[in-house]
């Protein structure tokens, strides 16, 4: 039986993310999103800019919540683009980590669970990380 090793949550205004994005769009996206997330963002923002901004904001919030759950904050080996939230075929958001964060995480924790929600100008992310079994 696994137990909870950490919990993190974050609430973010979409308008705050949009303002940061508008200052330096490419740089902001590359800094915050991982490679697969960037592809999804580009499709969404092209189809509907508001939907794209909500996607960017939910991913930002998820990364903040994850960094809190693992107790790192935004310091090495944690980096925005090393933690991605990608959707499984069912639509369930899943945590995907890149090196060196993946190695650091796998030595300390078990599964990570993430829940995202958005409502007009607010988004929220909730992350639970399990202890190693």
Short mmCIF file of N, CA, C and O in Angstrom, two decimals:
data_model
loop_
_atom_site.label_atom_id
_atom_site.label_comp_id
_atom_site.label_asym_id
_atom_site.label_seq_id
_atom_site.Cartn_x
_atom_site.Cartn_y
_atom_site.Cartn_z
N UNK A 1 0.84 -1.17 0.00
CA UNK A 1 0.00 0.00 0.00
C UNK A 1 0.89 1.24 0.00
O UNK A 1 1.83 1.35 0.77
N UNK A 2 0.61 2.17 -0.88
CA UNK A 2 1.41 3.39 -0.96
C UNK A 2 0.81 4.48 -0.09
O UNK A 2 -0.37 4.46 0.25
N UNK A 3 1.63 5.43 0.27
CA UNK A 3 1.16 6.55 1.07
C UNK A 3 1.53 7.86 0.37
O UNK A 3 2.35 7.88 -0.54
N UNK A 4 0.92 8.92 0.82
CA UNK A 4 1.16 10.23 0.22
C UNK A 4 2.48 10.79 0.76
O UNK A 4 2.68 10.86 1.96
N UNK A 5 3.34 11.18 -0.15
CA UNK A 5 4.63 11.77 0.22
C UNK A 5 4.59 13.29 0.10
O UNK A 5 5.38 13.98 0.74
N UNK A 6 3.69 13.81 -0.72
CA UNK A 6 3.62 15.25 -0.90
C UNK A 6 2.36 15.67 -1.62
O UNK A 6 1.80 14.93 -2.42
N UNK A 7 1.90 16.87 -1.30
CA UNK A 7 0.73 17.47 -1.94
C UNK A 7 1.09 18.90 -2.32
O UNK A 7 1.73 19.61 -1.55
N UNK A 8 0.68 19.31 -3.51
CA UNK A 8 0.89 20.69 -3.94
C UNK A 8 -0.33 21.19 -4.68
O UNK A 8 -1.02 20.44 -5.35
N UNK A 9 -0.58 22.47 -4.55
CA UNK A 9 -1.69 23.08 -5.27
C UNK A 9 -1.28 24.47 -5.73
O UNK A 9 -0.39 25.09 -5.16
N UNK A 10 -1.91 24.93 -6.80
CA UNK A 10 -1.63 26.27 -7.30
C UNK A 10 -2.87 26.80 -8.01
O UNK A 10 -3.53 26.06 -8.74
N UNK A 11 -3.16 28.06 -7.78
CA UNK A 11 -4.23 28.77 -8.48
C UNK A 11 -3.58 29.93 -9.21
O UNK A 11 -2.78 30.67 -8.62
N UNK A 12 -3.91 30.09 -10.47
CA UNK A 12 -3.27 31.11 -11.30
C UNK A 12 -4.32 31.85 -12.13
O UNK A 12 -5.24 31.23 -12.66
N UNK A 13 -4.15 33.15 -12.25
CA UNK A 13 -4.99 33.93 -13.16
C UNK A 13 -4.49 33.77 -14.58
O UNK A 13 -3.30 33.96 -14.85
N UNK A 14 -5.40 33.46 -15.49
CA UNK A 14 -5.04 33.34 -16.90
C UNK A 14 -4.49 34.67 -17.40
O UNK A 14 -3.53 34.70 -18.18
N UNK A 15 -5.05 35.77 -16.95
CA UNK A 15 -4.60 37.09 -17.40
C UNK A 15 -3.13 37.34 -17.04
O UNK A 15 -2.41 37.99 -17.81
N UNK A 16 -2.69 36.82 -15.92
CA UNK A 16 -1.27 36.96 -15.53
C UNK A 16 -0.36 36.20 -16.49
O UNK A 16 0.68 36.71 -16.92
N UNK A 17 -0.78 35.01 -16.86
CA UNK A 17 0.01 34.20 -17.81
C UNK A 17 -0.02 34.85 -19.19
O UNK A 17 0.99 34.91 -19.88
N UNK A 18 -1.18 35.35 -19.59
CA UNK A 18 -1.29 35.99 -20.89
C UNK A 18 -0.40 37.23 -20.97
O UNK A 18 0.25 37.47 -21.99
N UNK A 19 -0.33 38.01 -19.91
CA UNK A 19 0.51 39.20 -19.90
C UNK A 19 1.99 38.81 -20.05
O UNK A 19 2.73 39.45 -20.81
N UNK A 20 2.42 37.76 -19.36
CA UNK A 20 3.81 37.29 -19.49
C UNK A 20 4.06 36.77 -20.90
O UNK A 20 5.11 37.04 -21.50
N UNK A 21 3.09 36.07 -21.44
CA UNK A 21 3.20 35.52 -22.80
C UNK A 21 3.31 36.65 -23.83
O UNK A 21 4.14 36.59 -24.75
N UNK A 22 2.52 37.68 -23.68
CA UNK A 22 2.51 38.78 -24.66
C UNK A 22 3.81 39.57 -24.67
O UNK A 22 4.17 40.13 -25.69
N UNK A 23 4.53 39.61 -23.55
CA UNK A 23 5.80 40.31 -23.51
C UNK A 23 6.85 39.63 -24.39
O UNK A 23 7.61 40.30 -25.08
N UNK A 24 6.95 38.31 -24.32
CA UNK A 24 7.94 37.55 -25.10
C UNK A 24 7.36 36.17 -25.39
O UNK A 24 7.73 35.20 -24.73
N UNK A 25 6.46 36.07 -26.36
CA UNK A 25 5.71 34.83 -26.60
C UNK A 25 6.58 33.57 -26.74
O UNK A 25 6.38 32.61 -26.01
N UNK A 26 7.50 33.58 -27.69
CA UNK A 26 8.30 32.37 -27.92
C UNK A 26 9.15 32.00 -26.73
O UNK A 26 9.22 30.84 -26.32
N UNK A 27 9.80 32.99 -26.16
CA UNK A 27 10.68 32.73 -25.02
C UNK A 27 9.90 32.19 -23.83
O UNK A 27 10.33 31.25 -23.16
N UNK A 28 8.73 32.76 -23.56
CA UNK A 28 7.91 32.32 -22.43
C UNK A 28 7.46 30.87 -22.63
O UNK A 28 7.57 30.04 -21.73
N UNK A 29 6.97 30.55 -23.82
CA UNK A 29 6.51 29.19 -24.11
C UNK A 29 7.66 28.19 -23.97
O UNK A 29 7.50 27.13 -23.36
N UNK A 30 8.82 28.51 -24.53
CA UNK A 30 9.96 27.59 -24.45
C UNK A 30 10.45 27.41 -23.02
O UNK A 30 10.95 26.35 -22.67
N UNK A 31 10.34 28.44 -22.23
CA UNK A 31 10.79 28.36 -20.83
C UNK A 31 9.83 27.52 -19.98
O UNK A 31 10.26 26.76 -19.12
N UNK A 32 8.54 27.64 -20.23
CA UNK A 32 7.53 26.99 -19.38
C UNK A 32 7.17 25.59 -19.86
O UNK A 32 7.07 24.67 -19.06
N UNK A 33 6.96 25.42 -21.15
CA UNK A 33 6.44 24.15 -21.66
C UNK A 33 7.54 23.24 -22.17
O UNK A 33 8.52 23.68 -22.75
N UNK A 34 7.33 21.94 -21.96
CA UNK A 34 8.21 20.93 -22.53
C UNK A 34 7.89 20.74 -24.00
O UNK A 34 6.91 21.29 -24.51
N UNK A 35 8.68 19.95 -24.72
CA UNK A 35 8.51 19.81 -26.17
C UNK A 35 7.12 19.34 -26.60
O UNK A 35 6.53 19.92 -27.53
N UNK A 36 6.58 18.32 -25.95
CA UNK A 36 5.26 17.82 -26.35
C UNK A 36 4.16 18.81 -26.00
O UNK A 36 3.20 18.98 -26.74
N UNK A 37 4.31 19.50 -24.88
CA UNK A 37 3.33 20.52 -24.50
C UNK A 37 3.35 21.68 -25.49
O UNK A 37 2.29 22.26 -25.79
N UNK A 38 4.51 22.03 -25.99
CA UNK A 38 4.61 23.12 -26.97
C UNK A 38 3.82 22.81 -28.23
O UNK A 38 3.17 23.70 -28.80
N UNK A 39 3.84 21.56 -28.66
CA UNK A 39 3.09 21.14 -29.85
C UNK A 39 1.59 21.31 -29.61
O UNK A 39 0.87 21.87 -30.45
N UNK A 40 1.12 20.84 -28.46
CA UNK A 40 -0.30 20.96 -28.13
C UNK A 40 -0.69 22.43 -28.01
O UNK A 40 -1.73 22.85 -28.54
N UNK A 41 0.13 23.22 -27.35
CA UNK A 41 -0.15 24.65 -27.18
C UNK A 41 -0.29 25.33 -28.54
O UNK A 41 -1.23 26.10 -28.76
N UNK A 42 0.64 25.07 -29.45
CA UNK A 42 0.61 25.71 -30.77
C UNK A 42 -0.71 25.40 -31.49
O UNK A 42 -1.31 26.29 -32.10
N UNK A 43 -1.16 24.15 -31.42
CA UNK A 43 -2.43 23.77 -32.06
C UNK A 43 -3.60 24.50 -31.41
O UNK A 43 -4.48 25.02 -32.09
N UNK A 44 -3.60 24.53 -30.09
CA UNK A 44 -4.73 25.13 -29.38
C UNK A 44 -4.80 26.63 -29.55
O UNK A 44 -5.87 27.19 -29.75
N UNK A 45 -3.67 27.31 -29.46
CA UNK A 45 -3.68 28.77 -29.56
C UNK A 45 -4.03 29.20 -30.98
O UNK A 45 -4.65 30.25 -31.17
N UNK A 46 -3.67 28.38 -31.96
CA UNK A 46 -4.02 28.70 -33.35
C UNK A 46 -5.52 28.57 -33.57
O UNK A 46 -6.14 29.40 -34.24
N UNK A 47 -6.13 27.54 -33.00
CA UNK A 47 -7.56 27.30 -33.15
C UNK A 47 -8.39 28.31 -32.37
O UNK A 47 -9.40 28.81 -32.86
N UNK A 48 -7.96 28.57 -31.12
CA UNK A 48 -8.71 29.48 -30.25
C UNK A 48 -7.73 30.07 -29.23
O UNK A 48 -7.32 29.38 -28.30
N UNK A 49 -7.33 31.33 -29.41
CA UNK A 49 -6.34 31.93 -28.51
C UNK A 49 -6.69 31.84 -27.02
O UNK A 49 -5.82 31.62 -26.19
N UNK A 50 -7.96 31.95 -26.69
CA UNK A 50 -8.36 31.85 -25.28
C UNK A 50 -8.11 30.44 -24.74
O UNK A 50 -7.64 30.27 -23.62
N UNK A 51 -8.42 29.47 -25.55
CA UNK A 51 -8.20 28.07 -25.14
C UNK A 51 -6.70 27.80 -25.00
O UNK A 51 -6.26 27.10 -24.10
N UNK A 52 -5.91 28.37 -25.88
CA UNK A 52 -4.47 28.22 -25.79
C UNK A 52 -3.92 28.83 -24.52
O UNK A 52 -3.04 28.24 -23.86
N UNK A 53 -4.42 29.99 -24.14
CA UNK A 53 -3.95 30.63 -22.90
C UNK A 53 -4.36 29.83 -21.67
O UNK A 53 -3.59 29.72 -20.71
N UNK A 54 -5.55 29.24 -21.69
CA UNK A 54 -5.96 28.40 -20.56
C UNK A 54 -5.08 27.16 -20.47
O UNK A 54 -4.71 26.73 -19.37
N UNK A 55 -4.70 26.60 -21.62
CA UNK A 55 -3.78 25.46 -21.62
C UNK A 55 -2.43 25.86 -21.01
O UNK A 55 -1.90 25.16 -20.14
N UNK A 56 -1.90 26.97 -21.45
CA UNK A 56 -0.61 27.45 -20.93
C UNK A 56 -0.70 27.71 -19.43
O UNK A 56 0.19 27.33 -18.66
N UNK A 57 -1.79 28.32 -18.99
CA UNK A 57 -1.97 28.62 -17.57
C UNK A 57 -2.13 27.36 -16.73
O UNK A 57 -1.57 27.27 -15.63
N UNK A 58 -2.87 26.36 -17.23
CA UNK A 58 -3.02 25.13 -16.44
C UNK A 58 -1.68 24.40 -16.31
O UNK A 58 -1.38 23.86 -15.26
N UNK A 59 -0.88 24.43 -17.36
CA UNK A 59 0.43 23.77 -17.28
C UNK A 59 1.35 24.52 -16.33
O UNK A 59 2.09 23.91 -15.56
N UNK A 60 1.30 25.83 -16.36
CA UNK A 60 2.08 26.63 -15.42
C UNK A 60 1.69 26.27 -13.98
O UNK A 60 2.55 26.01 -13.13
N UNK A 61 0.40 26.24 -13.70
CA UNK A 61 -0.10 25.91 -12.36
C UNK A 61 0.31 24.50 -11.95
O UNK A 61 0.69 24.26 -10.80
N UNK A 62 0.25 23.56 -12.88
CA UNK A 62 0.63 22.18 -12.57
C UNK A 62 2.09 22.08 -12.19
O UNK A 62 2.46 21.34 -11.26
N UNK A 63 2.94 22.81 -12.87
CA UNK A 63 4.37 22.78 -12.58
C UNK A 63 4.65 23.39 -11.20
O UNK A 63 5.48 22.89 -10.44
N UNK A 64 3.94 24.47 -10.87
CA UNK A 64 4.05 25.07 -9.55
C UNK A 64 3.59 24.08 -8.47
O UNK A 64 4.27 23.90 -7.46
N UNK A 65 2.44 23.44 -8.69
CA UNK A 65 1.91 22.49 -7.72
C UNK A 65 2.84 21.29 -7.55
O UNK A 65 3.09 20.83 -6.44
N UNK A 66 3.39 20.80 -8.66
CA UNK A 66 4.32 19.67 -8.59
C UNK A 66 5.57 20.04 -7.81
O UNK A 66 6.03 19.28 -6.96
N UNK A 67 6.12 21.22 -8.08
CA UNK A 67 7.34 21.63 -7.38
C UNK A 67 7.10 21.75 -5.88
O UNK A 67 7.99 21.46 -5.07
N UNK A 68 5.89 22.14 -5.49
CA UNK A 68 5.55 22.20 -4.06
C UNK A 68 5.40 20.80 -3.49
O UNK A 68 5.86 20.53 -2.37
N UNK A 69 4.77 19.90 -4.22
CA UNK A 69 4.54 18.54 -3.74
C UNK A 69 5.84 17.79 -3.49
O UNK A 69 5.95 17.00 -2.56
N UNK A 70 6.85 18.04 -4.33
CA UNK A 70 8.13 17.34 -4.16
C UNK A 70 9.10 18.13 -3.28
O UNK A 70 10.19 17.65 -2.98
N UNK A 71 8.72 19.34 -2.88
CA UNK A 71 9.52 20.12 -1.95
C UNK A 71 10.72 20.83 -2.54
O UNK A 71 11.58 21.29 -1.81
N UNK A 72 10.75 20.97 -3.85
CA UNK A 72 11.89 21.63 -4.49
C UNK A 72 11.69 23.11 -4.73
O UNK A 72 12.64 23.88 -4.77
N UNK A 73 10.46 23.51 -4.98
CA UNK A 73 10.26 24.83 -5.52
C UNK A 73 10.86 24.84 -6.92
O UNK A 73 10.98 23.79 -7.55
N UNK A 74 11.26 25.98 -7.40
CA UNK A 74 11.84 26.06 -8.75
C UNK A 74 13.36 26.13 -8.66
O UNK A 74 13.98 27.12 -9.03
N UNK A 75 13.96 25.09 -8.11
CA UNK A 75 15.42 25.01 -8.11
C UNK A 75 15.83 23.62 -8.58
O UNK A 75 15.06 22.67 -8.53
N UNK A 76 17.05 23.51 -9.01
CA UNK A 76 17.56 22.27 -9.61
C UNK A 76 17.30 21.07 -8.73
O UNK A 76 17.42 21.18 -7.53
N UNK A 77 16.93 19.96 -9.33
CA UNK A 77 16.84 19.70 -10.76
C UNK A 77 15.50 20.08 -11.39
O UNK A 77 15.26 19.80 -12.55
N UNK A 78 14.64 20.74 -10.61
CA UNK A 78 13.34 21.17 -11.15
C UNK A 78 13.55 22.33 -12.10
O UNK A 78 14.30 23.26 -11.82
N UNK A 79 12.91 22.24 -13.25
CA UNK A 79 12.85 23.32 -14.22
C UNK A 79 11.50 23.21 -14.89
O UNK A 79 10.97 22.10 -15.06
N UNK A 80 10.93 24.33 -15.25
CA UNK A 80 9.58 24.34 -15.84
C UNK A 80 9.42 23.29 -16.93
O UNK A 80 8.48 22.50 -16.90
N UNK A 81 10.31 23.29 -17.89
CA UNK A 81 10.13 22.43 -19.07
C UNK A 81 10.46 20.96 -18.82
O UNK A 81 10.18 20.12 -19.66
N UNK A 82 11.03 20.63 -17.67
CA UNK A 82 11.35 19.23 -17.36
C UNK A 82 10.16 18.46 -16.81
O UNK A 82 10.21 17.25 -16.68
N UNK A 83 9.11 19.16 -16.45
CA UNK A 83 7.89 18.51 -15.96
C UNK A 83 6.78 18.86 -16.94
O UNK A 83 6.48 20.02 -17.13
N UNK A 84 6.24 17.83 -17.58
CA UNK A 84 5.15 18.05 -18.52
C UNK A 84 3.88 17.39 -18.01
O UNK A 84 3.94 16.36 -17.34
N UNK A 85 2.76 17.97 -18.37
CA UNK A 85 1.47 17.35 -18.12
C UNK A 85 0.88 17.06 -19.49
O UNK A 85 0.52 17.99 -20.23
N UNK A 86 0.83 15.77 -19.81
CA UNK A 86 0.31 15.33 -21.09
C UNK A 86 -0.94 14.50 -20.84
O UNK A 86 -1.09 13.91 -19.78
N UNK A 87 -1.82 14.47 -21.81
CA UNK A 87 -3.07 13.74 -21.64
C UNK A 87 -2.95 12.32 -22.18
O UNK A 87 -2.50 12.12 -23.32
N UNK A 88 -3.38 11.37 -21.37
CA UNK A 88 -3.50 9.98 -21.81
C UNK A 88 -4.61 9.91 -22.84
O UNK A 88 -5.42 10.84 -22.95
N UNK A 89 -4.69 8.83 -23.62
CA UNK A 89 -5.78 8.70 -24.61
C UNK A 89 -7.17 8.90 -24.00
O UNK A 89 -8.07 9.40 -24.65
N UNK A 90 -7.33 8.56 -22.73
CA UNK A 90 -8.62 8.73 -22.05
C UNK A 90 -8.90 10.19 -21.73
O UNK A 90 -10.02 10.54 -21.36
N UNK A 91 -7.86 11.05 -21.83
CA UNK A 91 -8.00 12.46 -21.46
C UNK A 91 -7.40 12.77 -20.11
O UNK A 91 -7.23 13.94 -19.75
N UNK A 92 -7.09 11.74 -19.33
CA UNK A 92 -6.53 11.94 -17.99
C UNK A 92 -5.17 12.62 -18.09
O UNK A 92 -4.30 12.18 -18.83
N UNK A 93 -4.97 13.70 -17.32
CA UNK A 93 -3.65 14.35 -17.34
C UNK A 93 -2.63 13.47 -16.60
O UNK A 93 -2.92 12.91 -15.54
N UNK A 94 -1.44 13.35 -17.19
CA UNK A 94 -0.39 12.53 -16.60
C UNK A 94 0.90 13.35 -16.51
O UNK A 94 1.16 14.21 -17.35
N UNK A 95 1.70 13.04 -15.50
CA UNK A 95 2.98 13.71 -15.30
C UNK A 95 4.05 12.96 -16.07
O UNK A 95 4.19 11.75 -15.94
N UNK A 96 4.83 13.69 -16.88
CA UNK A 96 5.94 13.12 -17.63
C UNK A 96 7.18 13.97 -17.32
O UNK A 96 7.17 15.18 -17.52
N UNK A 97 8.22 13.31 -16.82
CA UNK A 97 9.42 14.03 -16.39
C UNK A 97 10.59 13.77 -17.32
O UNK A 97 10.74 12.67 -17.85
N UNK A 98 11.43 14.78 -17.49
CA UNK A 98 12.65 14.68 -18.30
C UNK A 98 13.86 14.72 -17.35
O UNK A 98 13.76 15.16 -16.20
N UNK A 99 14.99 14.27 -17.85
CA UNK A 99 16.22 14.26 -17.05
C UNK A 99 16.76 15.68 -16.88
O UNK A 99 16.54 16.51 -17.73
N UNK A 100 17.43 15.96 -15.80
CA UNK A 100 17.78 15.09 -14.68
C UNK A 100 16.69 15.00 -13.61
O UNK A 100 16.84 14.28 -12.63
N UNK A 101 15.58 15.69 -13.80
CA UNK A 101 14.50 15.66 -12.82
C UNK A 101 13.92 14.26 -12.66
O UNK A 101 13.63 13.83 -11.54
N UNK A 102 13.77 13.52 -13.75
CA UNK A 102 13.20 12.18 -13.68
C UNK A 102 14.02 11.28 -12.76
O UNK A 102 13.47 10.56 -11.92
N UNK A 103 15.33 11.30 -12.90
CA UNK A 103 16.20 10.47 -12.07
C UNK A 103 16.08 10.87 -10.60
O UNK A 103 15.91 10.01 -9.71
N UNK A 104 16.14 12.16 -10.31
CA UNK A 104 16.01 12.66 -8.94
C UNK A 104 14.68 12.22 -8.35
O UNK A 104 14.62 11.72 -7.23
N UNK A 105 13.60 12.40 -9.11
CA UNK A 105 12.25 12.05 -8.64
C UNK A 105 12.13 10.55 -8.37
O UNK A 105 11.63 10.14 -7.33
N UNK A 106 12.57 9.73 -9.31
CA UNK A 106 12.41 8.28 -9.20
C UNK A 106 13.17 7.69 -8.02
O UNK A 106 12.81 6.62 -7.52
N UNK A 107 14.20 8.36 -7.55
CA UNK A 107 14.93 7.90 -6.37
C UNK A 107 14.17 8.19 -5.08
O UNK A 107 14.48 7.60 -4.04
N UNK A 108 13.19 9.07 -5.14
CA UNK A 108 12.52 9.53 -3.92
C UNK A 108 11.03 9.24 -3.84
O UNK A 108 10.48 9.14 -2.74
N UNK A 109 10.37 9.16 -4.97
CA UNK A 109 8.91 9.11 -4.98
C UNK A 109 8.38 7.99 -5.88
O UNK A 109 9.08 7.48 -6.74
N UNK A 110 7.11 7.69 -5.68
CA UNK A 110 6.38 6.77 -6.53
C UNK A 110 5.58 7.55 -7.57
O UNK A 110 6.06 8.55 -8.11
N UNK A 111 4.34 7.12 -7.78
CA UNK A 111 3.49 7.74 -8.80
C UNK A 111 3.15 9.19 -8.44
O UNK A 111 3.09 9.57 -7.27
N UNK A 112 2.94 9.99 -9.49
CA UNK A 112 2.47 11.37 -9.33
C UNK A 112 1.10 11.49 -9.98
O UNK A 112 0.88 10.95 -11.07
N UNK A 113 0.20 12.17 -9.32
CA UNK A 113 -1.16 12.36 -9.82
C UNK A 113 -1.44 13.85 -9.92
O UNK A 113 -1.09 14.61 -9.02
N UNK A 114 -2.08 14.25 -11.02
CA UNK A 114 -2.37 15.67 -11.22
C UNK A 114 -3.82 15.85 -11.66
O UNK A 114 -4.35 15.04 -12.43
N UNK A 115 -4.43 16.89 -11.15
CA UNK A 115 -5.78 17.27 -11.55
C UNK A 115 -5.75 18.75 -11.93
O UNK A 115 -5.13 19.56 -11.22
N UNK A 116 -6.39 19.09 -13.04
CA UNK A 116 -6.41 20.46 -13.55
C UNK A 116 -7.84 20.92 -13.75
O UNK A 116 -8.70 20.12 -14.12
N UNK A 117 -8.07 22.19 -13.55
CA UNK A 117 -9.37 22.76 -13.86
C UNK A 117 -9.19 24.21 -14.28
O UNK A 117 -8.23 24.87 -13.87
N UNK A 118 -10.08 24.69 -15.13
CA UNK A 118 -10.04 26.10 -15.53
C UNK A 118 -11.45 26.65 -15.58
O UNK A 118 -12.39 25.96 -15.90
N UNK A 119 -11.54 27.91 -15.23
CA UNK A 119 -12.82 28.61 -15.21
C UNK A 119 -12.57 30.05 -15.63
O UNK A 119 -12.00 30.82 -14.86
N UNK A 120 -12.96 30.41 -16.80
CA UNK A 120 -12.74 31.73 -17.40
C UNK A 120 -11.34 32.27 -17.12
O UNK A 120 -10.43 31.95 -17.85
N UNK A 121 -11.14 33.05 -16.06
CA UNK A 121 -9.82 33.65 -15.85
C UNK A 121 -9.01 33.02 -14.72
O UNK A 121 -7.98 33.52 -14.34
N UNK A 122 -9.47 31.89 -14.19
CA UNK A 122 -8.73 31.20 -13.14
C UNK A 122 -8.47 29.75 -13.53
O UNK A 122 -9.34 29.11 -14.11
N UNK A 123 -7.30 29.27 -13.20
CA UNK A 123 -6.99 27.85 -13.37
C UNK A 123 -6.45 27.33 -12.04
O UNK A 123 -5.93 28.09 -11.22
N UNK A 124 -6.58 26.03 -11.85
CA UNK A 124 -6.08 25.42 -10.63
C UNK A 124 -5.48 24.06 -10.96
O UNK A 124 -5.97 23.35 -11.83
N UNK A 125 -4.41 23.73 -10.24
CA UNK A 125 -3.79 22.41 -10.35
C UNK A 125 -3.59 21.85 -8.96
O UNK A 125 -3.28 22.59 -8.01
N UNK A 126 -3.78 20.55 -8.85
CA UNK A 126 -3.60 19.84 -7.60
C UNK A 126 -2.75 18.60 -7.90
O UNK A 126 -3.06 17.85 -8.82
N UNK A 127 -1.67 18.41 -7.16
CA UNK A 127 -0.75 17.31 -7.40
C UNK A 127 -0.56 16.53 -6.10
O UNK A 127 -0.35 17.12 -5.04
N UNK A 128 -0.60 15.21 -6.23
CA UNK A 128 -0.26 14.31 -5.13
C UNK A 128 0.86 13.41 -5.62
O UNK A 128 0.77 12.84 -6.71
N UNK A 129 1.91 13.29 -4.81
CA UNK A 129 2.97 12.34 -5.13
C UNK A 129 2.98 11.27 -4.05
O UNK A 129 2.81 11.56 -2.86
N UNK A 130 3.13 10.03 -4.50
CA UNK A 130 3.16 8.90 -3.59
C UNK A 130 4.59 8.63 -3.14
O UNK A 130 5.55 8.96 -3.85
N UNK A 131 4.70 8.00 -1.98
CA UNK A 131 6.02 7.56 -1.53
C UNK A 131 6.41 6.32 -2.33
O UNK A 131 5.56 5.69 -2.96
N UNK A 132 7.68 5.99 -2.30
CA UNK A 132 8.13 4.78 -2.97
C UNK A 132 7.59 3.59 -2.23
O UNK A 132 7.46 3.59 -1.02
N UNK A 133 7.27 2.53 -2.98
CA UNK A 133 6.75 1.32 -2.33
C UNK A 133 7.84 0.32 -2.09
O UNK A 133 8.89 0.37 -2.61
#
